[in-house]
Every structure is written in C-alpha cells, then in structure tokens.
Amino acid sequence: MNVLEQISLNLNKLSRSERKVADAILLSPKSAIHSSIATLAKLADVSEPTVNRFCRRMDTKGFPDFKLHLAQSLANGTPYLNRHVEESDSVDDYTTKIYEATMASLDRSRQMVDTVTINKAVDILTQAKKISFFGQGASASVAQDALNKFFRFNVPVQSFEDTLMQRMACINSTDGDVVILISHTGRTKTLVDLAMLAKENDATVIGITATDSPLAEECNLVISSEIPEDTDLYMPMVSRIGQLVIVDVLATGFTLRRGTKFRDNLQKVKQGIKESRYNKLI
Amino acid sequence: MNVLEQISLNLNKLSRSERKVADAILLSPKSAIHSSIATLAKLADVSEPTVNRFCRRMDTKGFPDFKLHLAQSLANGTPYLNRHVEESDSVDDYTTKIYEATMASLDRSRQMVDTVTINKAVDILTQAKKISFFGQGASASVAQDALNKFFRFNVPVQSFEDTLMQRMACINSTDGDVVILISHTGRTKTLVDLAMLAKENDATVIGITATDSPLAEECNLVISSEIPEDTDLYMPMVSRIGQLVIVDVLATGFTLRRGTKFRDNLQKVKQGIKESRYNKLI
DNA sequence: TATTGGATGTAAATAAATTACAGATAAAAT
DNA sequence: ATTTTATCTGTAATTTATTTACATCCAATA
C-alpha cells in the first residue's frame, strides 16, 4: 500500500539503474512528487523509460500514477523511512523520528489486528468471573495500565508484578477466570509458566503477544501484537504502545458490550476521582 | 492546505462551469485523482481549460499539481473525522476509531512538542544524581514504564506507587536529584504536594503535564503533554500514550547524550535479560 | 440597446509520458 | 575463453495529456 515502504522493501531487488531512481526518490520524496519524469530521470542520471519501468515495478500504472501514490504516502505523517535514531541527530531529529516511528507502527498494527480475535476476547472478558493481568519488565506497566482501566468497570480484576504473587494468582484461578498475559516476544519463561499454571486450573488464558511464540502456544486465545520493534536502542518502545492500544480496544469493547447502565457507573468512578483534584478555575 | 476543504469553502465563489467541476470532484474525489483532465471535463460537462482554470483558482499550479494535492488530502482526510466511539459501532468500527484517534493525537502532539524544553530536560537528566518518577492512577503505569527504561541505563532511579513512599522519597531528595511528575490534568493534589516537597528540598522538578495547571506552577520545567483527551468513555487513553512517547524521547536523548560507550552497557543489559527467555528457533 | 467585462469553449501548441526497438551488458553455458 | 542468452538500458518515435492563445458568448450595466 505505502509506496515509500514498497520502495525501501524492494531496494535490493532492483537493477542498477532502477536503484538509482529509488535512491533519488528516497533522498527527497517531497521534491519527487513535483518533478516531471524528465526531471527525475536527469536527477537520477538515467533515461526516462527507466523511471517509467521503475514505477511499474512498484505496482503503479505509470509515472503519474506513481506520483499520486507517493503523494498519498507522504501525506500520512511523512517519511516512514530512515526513522532510526542516529548518533548525530539533533533534538528535533530524534523527537520527530520517535513520534513517526510510533505512528507508523501503530498504523501497521491497525492493519494487522484481527478483529475477530478481539471480539472473542471481549466475549470472554465480559463473562469472566475474575480478570488478571500479568506482564514482566516493560510489559508489567502495560498490565498495570490494564488494571487501572478495568478496575473502573467495577469487575473483579487484579495484577501483580511479583513473580511469586503471579504464580499464586494463577494457581488460585478456576474455571470462569480469565488470565491475560502480556509479552512482546512471547519468550519470557516465567510468563509461559504462568500460562501453563492457569490452564491447568481451567482458567481461560489470553495472550497479548507474538503469534508462533512459546507463550502463544499455551494460550487459549492470542491477540497478535506483532510490531517490528526497532531494536537499535535496545529498548522496548513501540511494541509497548501497540499493547496499550490493544488494551484500549478491549476496554472499549468491554464497555460497549456491557451497555449504557454500565457506563453510568464509569462516570461515577470518574466523579469519585474528582475529589482528589484541584478544580479547574473556569 | 487541504484541497477538499479549500473546494467546499470557496464553493459559492465559483462560476457556473467551475462549480460543475467542483461538484464532480466532491461527488467522487477518489475517482477524480485517477482521471485525466479530459475525463474530468467530460464528467463535469465542461471544457478542459475550464478544469484547468478551476485548478489554478484552488491555488495549485495546474491540473497535475491539483491531483497531487487532492491525493494528499484524501490520504489523511478521513481519520480526523468522526472518531468518537458510538453505541452501535461494530468491532471493526471501534477498533479502527481507537487506532486512528491515537495516531491523530500523536500527530498533533508531535507538532506541539517543544524540543527546546525536551533538550533542557535531557540536560537535567544526564546530570542528575538520582531520578525519581511518580504518577498516580493511569499515570502510575507511565512512571513505572519510565523506571523500566531508565533502569537499563544503570543510573540511580526509583519509582513508587504508594503516596507515602512517594512523599518520603521527595522529602529525602536533595540538590542534584531530579523528580519527574506525571499527570495528564496536572490537578492531582498529591502530585502537587510532591512537587512542593521536592522543591523545598532543592530537587529539580520536571512535570510531564498540562501547562497552566497547578502542578505545572510548582515545576522547574514543564514538558507539555497537552493532548485533547476524548472523554467520551471516561478513560484516559490517548493522553497516556502521549506521555509514554515523551518518556521514549527523553530516554533516547539521554542515551544519545551519554555516547557510545554507554550504549554498549545497554546491550549488556539486554543480553542479561536473554537468559530468562526461550530462544528463537531460527 | 449598446457596451463592457468576465466566462467559456475551440483549436493550436507545448509538454509529458509511453512504446517500440536496438544496442549494451552481464550471466550462463559450451 | 568464447559464444549464447537473457536481461537491462537508452534513443527515437509515438501517443497522450496539458496548457496557451484567441474567439465567441453571455450577463450585467449604462
């Protein structure tokens, strides 16, 4: 769909001259959409038909059509490219890159997300006797966030950071209880253990994790959070945010399913919080 | 900037024939970007130069340029509209809406974010003797996430959820310590108290919060997280994610400032985590 | 009703993109 | 190492699309 991604993805499959065209476009996509095929050909130091062939190879009808696609790609938050933070980046540079990387990956996971699975998960959650959220490391804060959200719904919900507490909670779970396990990689040993424990005790296990991972194998339902993590900086960044949005979606589905009366309760909770706040002056 | 808006805005200022062109385009903008000037002229039942003149009147260079602008408008036109979740929404509907609302607000906060302030914050953080992150409710998980991130940097860092612990930590802070307080509204009483306590003890207080809030007034530096929260569902959703991205930016700035040797350490931490994981089979 | 100014279309000119083809290059096979 | 083959690339011709110049028309005003 996105032409810029398409280009960078197929970069190595291109011939020498076509590669020149790709480079020229990636160097300055914004100016590319305002050039004619002749200008671009000269810029890339190739012939005009080469540019045309390049466009076709990118699954477009021709040069004008290609420009249209390019324009649309650029409109969506600008470059999806070159978003790796580099040593020499200025504050503006890395700030922009991080925001864009986050948005780009959200966009991708939106396209990937399986709403059928989401719906199933909401089904399970609405019928749960008790809901538990567990994660470790970076995913622990996602679990905590989920706790905060579902706690407002006035349903039995819990979350622990401590591994032993997590294990005990899973051992104590029974039929009708739901355990949600959050892990980007799906390879954290303690989490896989939790999944097995919970399953042994007839709890329903939902994983927000990578499909085809050891954790996924132990889950009754897997919500894929497959986001290609930018590991350049050795920190979980975008993956975590993808998980959070999934939690948001689940929580929203939950409230919608519960109906209007239920949502009045939500507002009551919010009113209750107000007491602990300074009021707005206006 | 947005051509579609531009058209509908100037609709009444157009001449009869040009109005026909506008109508034809508004009727089906998507097909318009794929038509030639001849096709569009026939569709609108006007001559080709009329279409061209129409394009010029819309502040574009000509027909091809107009199509480019139109394509861009279409690309990011939809998401900003009608993104409130409604009772009758299907799974697909609310999932898409939540993703789009999140991306849209990230896009907005990217444009709002003040990199000068970010830079100052990074300055302060790199020189901190000790860093503390505090938040309450939904922002507590953001604080926890920040802890997880900065803990990898091998710097003295702490975070507590408990109010009393938070107070004690602030009372024990001294000159050179940095306290980061996270609150979407900036009106949580206990957090404002924390800011005052920390300041009394000569710690530097950074707020990730709303400008012009009581909390902001007590901070040495305020990183604005002004995201218009969609309060329809009485849950903090997008605000939290905006805060997380700000944490990401700060963490990135921190590592960049610390240089390469420092980043090797990060990789070591990541290697250390690996032991607790199932390895990938490939 | 004549006149003026803008709006519109026709036809010509220009510009752009595409196709067809031929030469060049690189890889594979003898 | 040389020939063959397939693929790549550029030139030139063709087609298509866009723009300009100009003539005509229509509506408004005097």
XYZ file of C-alpha atoms (C1' of nucleotides) in Angstrom:
624
model
C 0.000 0.000 0.000
C 2.568 2.539 1.073
C 4.860 3.314 -1.830
C 7.766 4.510 0.288
C 7.789 1.251 2.185
C 7.384 -0.600 -1.061
C 10.487 1.090 -2.419
C 12.703 0.524 0.576
C 11.480 -3.037 0.844
C 12.373 -3.957 -2.721
C 15.518 -1.901 -2.803
C 17.838 -4.838 -3.311
C 15.668 -6.479 -5.926
C 16.117 -3.568 -8.292
C 18.540 -3.312 -11.160
C 21.377 -0.827 -11.096
C 19.607 1.957 -12.930
C 16.333 1.439 -11.197
C 18.159 1.540 -7.935
C 19.421 4.985 -8.879
C 15.840 6.083 -9.351
C 14.860 4.671 -5.972
C 17.726 6.474 -4.278
C 16.850 9.741 -5.910
C 13.269 9.453 -4.742
C 14.125 8.385 -1.214
C 16.618 11.205 -0.947
C 13.868 13.726 -1.324
C 10.394 12.286 -1.761
C 8.784 15.664 -1.381
C 10.551 17.131 -4.368
C 9.991 13.965 -6.354
C 6.244 14.437 -6.439
C 6.709 17.829 -8.032
C 9.098 16.764 -10.752
C 8.300 15.526 -14.217
C 9.600 12.219 -15.423
C 12.299 14.088 -17.335
C 13.499 15.997 -14.289
C 13.603 12.917 -12.151
C 15.407 10.964 -14.855
C 18.061 13.622 -15.079
C 18.349 13.761 -11.300
C 18.855 10.012 -11.070
C 21.069 10.082 -14.150
C 19.020 7.541 -16.045
C 16.710 7.633 -19.030
C 13.049 8.458 -18.842
C 11.813 4.984 -19.719
C 13.850 3.601 -16.848
C 11.939 5.811 -14.472
C 8.749 4.602 -16.044
C 9.750 0.976 -15.691
C 10.653 1.618 -12.098
C 7.166 2.980 -11.462
C 5.565 -0.071 -12.980
C 7.706 -2.327 -10.878
C 6.307 -0.571 -7.827
C 2.861 -1.768 -8.793
C 1.658 1.502 -10.219
C 0.181 2.218 -13.607
C 2.942 4.572 -14.658
C 4.745 7.695 -13.615
C 1.749 9.950 -12.931
C 0.060 7.201 -11.007
C 3.236 6.620 -9.081
C 3.407 10.267 -8.090
C -0.134 10.041 -6.821
C 0.708 7.103 -4.627
C 3.827 8.824 -3.423
C 1.858 11.920 -2.546
C -0.528 9.838 -0.503
C 2.289 8.113 1.329
C 3.841 11.429 2.178
C 0.566 12.795 3.435
C 0.320 10.093 6.085
C 2.723 11.540 8.575
C 5.626 11.910 6.147
C 8.590 9.626 5.836
C 8.176 6.148 7.141
C 11.757 5.794 6.291
C 15.039 6.480 7.842
C 13.454 6.580 11.223
C 16.343 5.036 13.030
C 17.791 7.393 15.536
C 21.385 8.211 14.798
C 24.310 9.440 16.793
C 24.350 12.783 15.058
C 20.641 13.507 15.405
C 19.539 16.807 16.846
C 16.756 17.032 19.399
C 14.325 17.859 16.646
C 15.550 14.933 14.598
C 15.197 12.210 17.155
C 11.975 13.606 18.570
C 10.389 13.572 15.143
C 11.742 10.127 14.394
C 10.365 8.616 17.562
C 6.935 10.119 17.046
C 6.872 8.991 13.447
C 8.105 5.524 14.214
C 5.390 5.174 16.815
C 2.690 6.362 14.473
C 3.932 4.233 11.615
C 3.939 1.084 13.694
C 0.502 1.854 15.063
C -0.687 2.240 11.522
C 0.765 -1.091 10.615
C -0.652 -2.896 13.603
C -4.038 -1.396 12.902
C -3.953 -3.087 9.534
C -2.791 -6.333 11.076
C -5.131 -6.506 14.026
C -7.649 -9.336 13.827
C -10.998 -8.015 14.961
C -12.481 -11.490 15.092
C -9.989 -12.344 17.810
C -10.655 -9.040 19.537
C -14.333 -9.853 19.546
C -13.716 -13.276 21.017
C -11.538 -11.730 23.702
C -14.268 -9.229 24.558
C -16.743 -12.113 24.744
C -14.536 -13.932 27.184
C -13.844 -10.834 29.253
C -17.471 -9.872 29.652
C -18.243 -13.334 31.006
C -15.209 -13.549 33.272
C -15.654 -14.097 36.989
C -12.262 -12.540 37.611
C -9.676 -10.950 35.309
C -5.921 -10.971 35.948
C -3.262 -9.061 34.025
C 0.349 -10.123 34.157
C 3.481 -8.931 32.433
C 7.149 -8.620 33.171
C 9.607 -5.837 32.554
C 8.276 -3.343 30.061
C 5.031 -5.245 29.757
C 4.450 -5.005 33.509
C 3.446 -1.390 33.130
C 1.011 -2.384 30.402
C -0.544 -4.876 32.813
C -0.761 -2.177 35.439
C -2.400 0.129 32.960
C -4.932 -2.536 32.082
C -5.645 -2.997 35.767
C -6.288 0.697 36.156
C -8.655 0.653 33.220
C -10.661 -2.436 34.072
C -10.784 -1.518 37.746
C -13.041 1.359 36.768
C -15.518 -1.123 35.395
C -16.250 -2.461 38.849
C -15.309 -6.012 37.944
C -13.004 -8.287 39.964
C -9.597 -7.596 38.498
C -6.031 -7.968 39.706
C -2.446 -7.509 38.603
C 0.863 -8.274 40.286
C 4.422 -7.518 39.392
C 5.935 -10.045 41.724
C 6.530 -13.425 40.083
C 5.513 -15.406 43.141
C 2.312 -13.478 43.529
C 1.624 -14.008 39.857
C 2.131 -17.749 40.237
C -0.092 -17.942 43.285
C -2.778 -15.995 41.495
C -2.659 -18.404 38.573
C -2.748 -21.423 40.850
C -5.762 -19.992 42.617
C -7.615 -19.306 39.417
C -10.535 -21.521 38.436
C -12.989 -22.134 35.663
C -14.513 -18.831 34.557
C -11.449 -16.802 35.483
C -9.509 -15.052 32.742
C -5.753 -14.517 32.781
C -4.299 -12.022 30.327
C -0.595 -12.383 29.752
C 1.354 -9.637 28.057
C 4.735 -10.166 26.440
C 6.170 -8.687 23.289
C 8.404 -11.585 22.405
C 6.302 -14.354 23.961
C 9.516 -15.969 25.126
C 9.672 -14.925 28.753
C 9.919 -18.184 30.681
C 8.011 -17.116 33.772
C 5.102 -15.964 31.641
C 4.934 -19.245 29.780
C 4.871 -20.966 33.162
C 2.009 -18.747 34.239
C 0.058 -19.686 31.149
C 0.520 -23.379 31.899
C -0.438 -22.972 35.548
C -3.555 -21.026 34.711
C -4.605 -23.503 32.069
C -4.123 -26.423 34.426
C -6.593 -24.746 36.730
C -9.162 -24.303 33.955
C -8.772 -20.577 33.637
C -9.043 -19.036 30.172
C -5.687 -17.676 29.068
C -5.471 -14.774 26.643
C -2.084 -13.715 25.367
C -1.227 -10.291 24.011
C 1.959 -11.466 22.398
C 3.672 -12.659 19.240
C 1.991 -15.463 17.338
C 4.072 -18.619 16.967
C 5.830 -17.950 20.244
C 6.090 -20.421 23.158
C 3.664 -18.261 25.111
C 1.186 -18.186 22.251
C 1.168 -21.973 22.188
C -0.028 -22.127 25.775
C -2.806 -19.581 25.341
C -6.475 -20.235 24.623
C -6.604 -17.048 22.583
C -3.797 -14.975 21.133
C -4.130 -11.329 20.243
C -1.196 -10.660 17.997
C 0.862 -7.619 18.856
C 3.275 -8.202 16.039
C 5.068 -4.919 15.702
C 8.565 -4.932 14.278
C 10.433 -3.433 17.200
C 13.203 -1.047 16.371
C 15.917 -2.682 18.391
C 18.508 -0.088 17.612
C 18.395 1.364 21.035
C 17.799 -1.860 22.909
C 14.617 -0.571 24.434
C 11.045 -1.697 24.036
C 9.312 1.360 22.711
C 6.720 0.951 20.017
C 5.779 -2.618 20.988
C 4.567 -1.432 24.362
C 2.386 1.231 22.831
C 0.835 -1.301 20.490
C -0.052 -3.400 23.514
C -1.586 -0.413 25.237
C -3.805 0.356 22.289
C -4.961 -3.252 22.259
C -5.866 -2.864 25.922
C -7.778 0.290 24.994
C -9.661 -1.579 22.309
C -10.517 -4.410 24.682
C -11.669 -1.996 27.352
C -13.803 -0.138 24.846
C -15.335 -3.335 23.554
C -15.998 -4.328 27.124
C -17.914 -1.160 27.962
C -19.857 -1.244 24.738
C -20.887 -4.809 25.393
C -21.972 -4.017 28.906
C -24.367 -1.322 27.715
C -25.463 2.094 28.891
C -26.316 1.400 32.528
C -22.853 0.089 32.996
C -21.319 3.204 31.565
C -23.125 5.368 34.074
C -21.088 3.551 36.644
C -17.922 4.581 34.852
C -18.897 8.187 35.149
C -19.499 7.706 38.861
C -15.967 6.417 39.228
C -14.679 9.436 37.401
C -16.671 11.735 39.674
C -15.166 9.963 42.645
C -11.676 10.739 41.431
C -12.518 14.412 41.126
C -12.415 14.878 44.884
C -8.683 14.351 44.803
C -8.193 17.077 42.247
C -7.860 20.818 42.148
C -10.780 22.132 40.201
C -10.340 23.994 37.007
C -10.826 27.702 37.593
C -13.000 28.347 34.587
C -3.612 23.435 2.745
C -6.300 20.805 2.422
C -7.715 20.987 -1.091
C -11.007 19.333 -0.265
C -11.658 21.932 2.398
C -10.495 24.606 0.025
C -13.036 23.488 -2.556
C -16.017 23.274 -0.268
C -15.056 26.573 1.313
C -14.959 28.516 -1.938
C -17.870 26.704 -3.478
C -20.052 29.777 -3.743
C -17.329 31.997 -5.131
C -17.014 29.865 -8.247
C -18.522 30.496 -11.638
C -21.181 28.228 -13.046
C -18.893 25.953 -15.014
C -16.252 25.834 -12.351
C -18.912 24.931 -9.875
C -19.752 21.951 -12.053
C -16.138 20.876 -11.816
C -16.161 21.247 -8.041
C -19.325 19.192 -7.769
C -17.912 16.453 -9.936
C -14.806 16.260 -7.797
C -16.626 16.349 -4.476
C -19.001 13.676 -5.700
C -16.181 11.234 -6.006
C -12.755 12.583 -5.070
C -11.189 9.161 -5.217
C -12.025 8.644 -8.844
C -11.054 12.216 -9.644
C -7.418 11.632 -8.818
C -7.280 8.845 -11.334
C -8.897 10.698 -14.201
C -7.240 12.817 -16.840
C -8.271 16.376 -17.385
C -10.275 15.244 -20.416
C -12.218 12.612 -18.472
C -12.993 15.001 -15.680
C -14.040 17.706 -18.130
C -16.449 15.355 -19.803
C -17.755 14.175 -16.456
C -18.446 17.724 -15.337
C -19.707 18.611 -18.797
C -17.295 21.490 -19.269
C -14.244 22.098 -21.398
C -10.749 21.074 -20.453
C -9.427 24.592 -19.957
C -12.236 25.231 -17.502
C -10.985 22.386 -15.379
C -7.530 23.821 -15.618
C -8.703 27.261 -14.592
C -10.544 25.708 -11.700
C -7.328 24.073 -10.526
C -5.480 27.376 -10.657
C -8.200 29.041 -8.663
C -7.624 26.448 -5.955
C -4.090 27.720 -5.555
C -2.436 24.921 -7.448
C -0.049 25.095 -10.368
C -2.312 23.218 -12.754
C -4.243 20.025 -13.149
C -1.479 17.534 -12.307
C -0.472 19.574 -9.298
C -4.091 19.740 -8.234
C -4.395 15.971 -8.393
C -1.349 15.672 -6.174
C -2.861 17.946 -3.564
C -6.142 16.099 -3.794
C -4.396 12.799 -3.277
C -2.721 14.131 -0.174
C -5.971 15.452 1.230
C -7.616 12.119 0.713
C -4.786 10.292 2.371
C -5.086 11.956 5.735
C -8.557 13.345 5.383
C -10.646 10.551 6.784
C -9.117 9.703 10.139
C -9.621 13.067 11.740
C -13.309 12.785 11.330
C -15.978 11.032 13.298
C -13.652 9.113 15.534
C -15.864 9.010 18.575
C -16.846 5.528 19.502
C -20.572 5.026 19.352
C -23.014 2.610 20.860
C -23.767 0.998 17.538
C -20.149 0.509 16.455
C -19.019 -2.893 15.280
C -15.717 -4.382 16.411
C -14.099 -3.173 13.235
C -15.533 0.276 13.742
C -14.353 0.915 17.262
C -11.019 -0.766 16.711
C -10.285 1.468 13.765
C -11.513 4.535 15.595
C -9.312 3.930 18.598
C -6.237 3.357 16.487
C -6.924 6.417 14.422
C -7.686 8.597 17.390
C -4.410 7.534 18.943
C -2.426 8.242 15.799
C -4.150 11.547 15.227
C -3.407 12.758 18.718
C 0.187 11.618 18.471
C 0.462 13.549 15.255
C -0.894 16.617 16.947
C 1.348 16.345 19.970
C 4.330 15.868 17.708
C 3.594 19.217 16.205
C 3.105 20.751 19.620
C 6.094 19.307 21.416
C 8.723 21.858 22.362
C 12.134 20.407 21.620
C 13.879 23.198 23.485
C 12.189 22.028 26.661
C 12.991 18.427 25.810
C 16.609 19.352 25.415
C 16.655 21.132 28.780
C 15.083 18.088 30.379
C 17.710 15.829 28.853
C 20.381 18.203 30.148
C 18.974 17.970 33.635
C 18.562 14.191 33.479
C 22.105 13.500 32.332
C 23.430 15.470 35.272
C 21.071 14.014 37.857
C 22.424 12.218 40.898
C 19.175 10.338 41.215
C 15.986 10.256 39.142
C 12.511 9.579 40.538
C 9.323 9.016 38.549
C 5.947 9.482 40.163
C 2.416 9.318 38.895
C -0.981 8.303 40.145
C -3.715 6.279 38.585
C -3.259 5.940 34.854
C -0.030 7.900 35.009
C 1.410 5.476 37.549
C 1.993 2.932 34.817
C 3.767 5.583 32.780
C 6.056 6.223 35.742
C 6.677 2.505 36.026
C 7.479 2.331 32.349
C 9.935 5.183 32.709
C 11.546 3.358 35.612
C 11.955 0.260 33.483
C 13.542 2.282 30.731
C 15.945 4.346 32.774
C 16.849 1.418 34.972
C 18.556 -0.074 31.926
C 20.855 2.919 31.806
C 22.471 1.934 35.065
C 21.657 5.218 36.756
C 20.103 5.607 40.215
C 16.403 5.670 39.512
C 13.266 4.938 41.510
C 9.507 4.936 41.259
C 6.771 4.278 43.806
C 3.070 3.938 43.519
C 2.350 4.393 47.181
C 1.649 8.000 48.136
C 3.522 7.778 51.407
C 6.554 6.281 49.756
C 6.409 8.987 47.142
C 6.286 11.662 49.834
C 9.183 10.160 51.714
C 11.212 9.919 48.542
C 10.586 13.582 47.806
C 11.444 14.600 51.360
C 14.679 12.637 51.122
C 15.666 14.180 47.829
C 18.421 16.770 47.731
C 20.193 19.139 45.431
C 21.122 17.322 42.219
C 18.226 14.908 42.413
C 15.556 15.043 39.748
C 11.886 14.283 40.352
C 9.689 13.691 37.336
C 5.979 14.020 37.990
C 3.467 12.716 35.508
C -0.134 13.824 35.422
C -2.406 14.451 32.485
C -4.540 17.084 34.133
C -1.907 18.499 36.479
C -4.608 18.799 39.094
C -3.970 15.755 41.242
C -3.474 17.133 44.751
C -0.970 14.587 45.978
C 1.241 15.214 42.963
C 1.217 18.955 43.515
C 2.210 18.255 47.098
C 5.076 16.100 45.877
C 6.304 18.878 43.654
C 6.322 21.299 46.557
C 8.090 18.847 48.855
C 10.757 18.074 46.296
C 11.333 21.720 45.553
C 11.665 22.548 49.229
C 14.469 20.021 49.355
C 16.253 21.578 46.383
C 15.497 18.787 43.944
C 14.789 19.707 40.336
C 11.178 19.031 39.472
C 10.168 18.197 35.929
C 6.483 17.846 35.119
C 5.052 15.905 32.210
C 1.697 17.554 32.476
C -0.635 20.254 31.226
C 0.761 23.770 31.088
C -1.078 26.315 33.231
C -2.050 23.633 35.731
C -1.405 23.778 39.493
C 1.245 21.102 39.074
C 2.957 22.993 36.284
C 3.243 26.024 38.539
C 5.284 24.072 41.043
C 7.670 22.563 38.498
C 11.087 23.812 37.464
C 10.454 22.568 33.963
C 7.218 21.560 32.274
C 7.023 19.256 29.296
C 3.593 19.831 27.898
C 1.570 16.735 27.185
C -1.412 18.685 26.034
C -3.496 16.144 24.213
C -7.201 16.725 23.999
C -8.458 13.625 25.707
C -11.526 12.068 24.260
C -13.559 11.897 27.425
C -16.456 10.080 25.870
C -15.643 6.875 27.585
C -14.324 8.342 30.809
C -10.989 6.630 30.428
C -7.515 8.049 29.951
C -6.412 6.587 26.672
C -4.500 8.763 24.281
C -3.092 11.071 26.965
C -1.194 8.185 28.486
C 0.320 7.216 25.183
C 1.455 10.764 24.586
C 3.208 10.667 27.934
C 4.870 7.391 27.049
C 6.233 8.766 23.822
C 7.639 11.727 25.714
C 9.370 9.257 28.025
C 10.743 7.499 24.951
C 12.075 10.758 23.611
C 13.703 11.625 26.924
C 15.260 8.182 27.196
C 16.573 8.413 23.649
C 18.009 11.861 24.238
C 19.603 10.528 27.390
C 21.384 7.666 25.633
C 22.491 9.861 22.773
C 23.973 12.367 25.193
C 25.774 9.680 27.092
C 27.569 8.449 23.995
C 28.614 5.130 22.538
C 30.361 3.519 25.480
C 27.248 3.993 27.468
C 25.142 2.290 24.862
C 27.304 -0.815 24.999
C 26.102 -1.102 28.546
C 22.534 -1.076 27.324
C 23.245 -4.026 25.108
C 24.746 -5.855 28.065
C 21.517 -5.359 29.977
C 19.597 -6.736 27.056
C 21.884 -9.746 26.882
C 21.285 -10.284 30.578
C 17.563 -10.466 30.031
C 18.019 -13.108 27.358
C 18.773 -15.777 29.955
C 15.195 -15.590 31.121
C 13.880 -16.230 27.639
C 13.205 -19.142 25.363
C 15.440 -18.729 22.378
C 14.110 -18.267 18.930
C 14.442 -21.490 16.978
C 15.885 -19.994 13.833
C -29.975 48.546 -26.851
C -25.097 49.080 -26.950
C -21.086 48.202 -24.356
C -18.083 46.120 -21.353
C -16.115 42.574 -18.619
C -15.839 38.173 -17.432
C -16.718 33.371 -18.507
C -16.362 29.563 -21.675
C -15.042 26.804 -25.452
C -12.254 25.619 -29.785
C -8.184 24.771 -31.782
C -3.304 25.021 -31.792
C 0.944 24.482 -29.351
C 3.557 22.665 -25.946
C 4.889 19.445 -22.670
C 4.838 14.952 -20.780
C 4.655 10.144 -20.789
C 4.793 5.810 -23.100
C 6.029 2.426 -26.612
C 8.911 0.120 -29.801
C 13.116 -1.086 -30.848
C 18.063 -1.546 -30.931
C 22.348 -1.603 -28.631
C 24.774 -2.821 -24.434
C 25.779 -5.506 -20.509
C 26.165 -9.325 -17.642
C 25.439 -14.093 -16.666
C 25.451 -18.822 -18.136
C 26.863 -22.454 -20.890
C 29.756 -24.533 -24.064
C 37.857 -18.049 -23.366
C 34.071 -17.533 -26.336
C 29.517 -17.824 -27.595
C 24.882 -17.608 -26.439
C 21.142 -15.969 -23.993
C 18.513 -13.135 -21.258
C 18.110 -9.008 -19.161
C 18.888 -4.262 -18.792
C 19.158 0.418 -20.668
C 18.889 4.186 -23.755
C 17.343 6.604 -28.250
C 13.896 7.991 -31.027
C 9.204 7.913 -32.389
C 4.561 7.926 -30.986
C 0.909 8.803 -28.311
C -1.378 11.127 -24.805
C -2.194 14.908 -21.847
C -1.978 19.627 -20.555
C -1.669 24.347 -21.375
C -1.986 28.633 -24.093
C -3.951 31.848 -27.231
C -7.690 33.502 -29.041
C -12.520 33.966 -30.469
C -17.128 33.820 -29.008
C -20.741 34.148 -25.948
C -23.386 35.676 -22.105
C -24.788 38.645 -18.477
C -24.669 42.875 -16.284
C -24.706 47.760 -16.578
C -25.180 52.236 -18.540
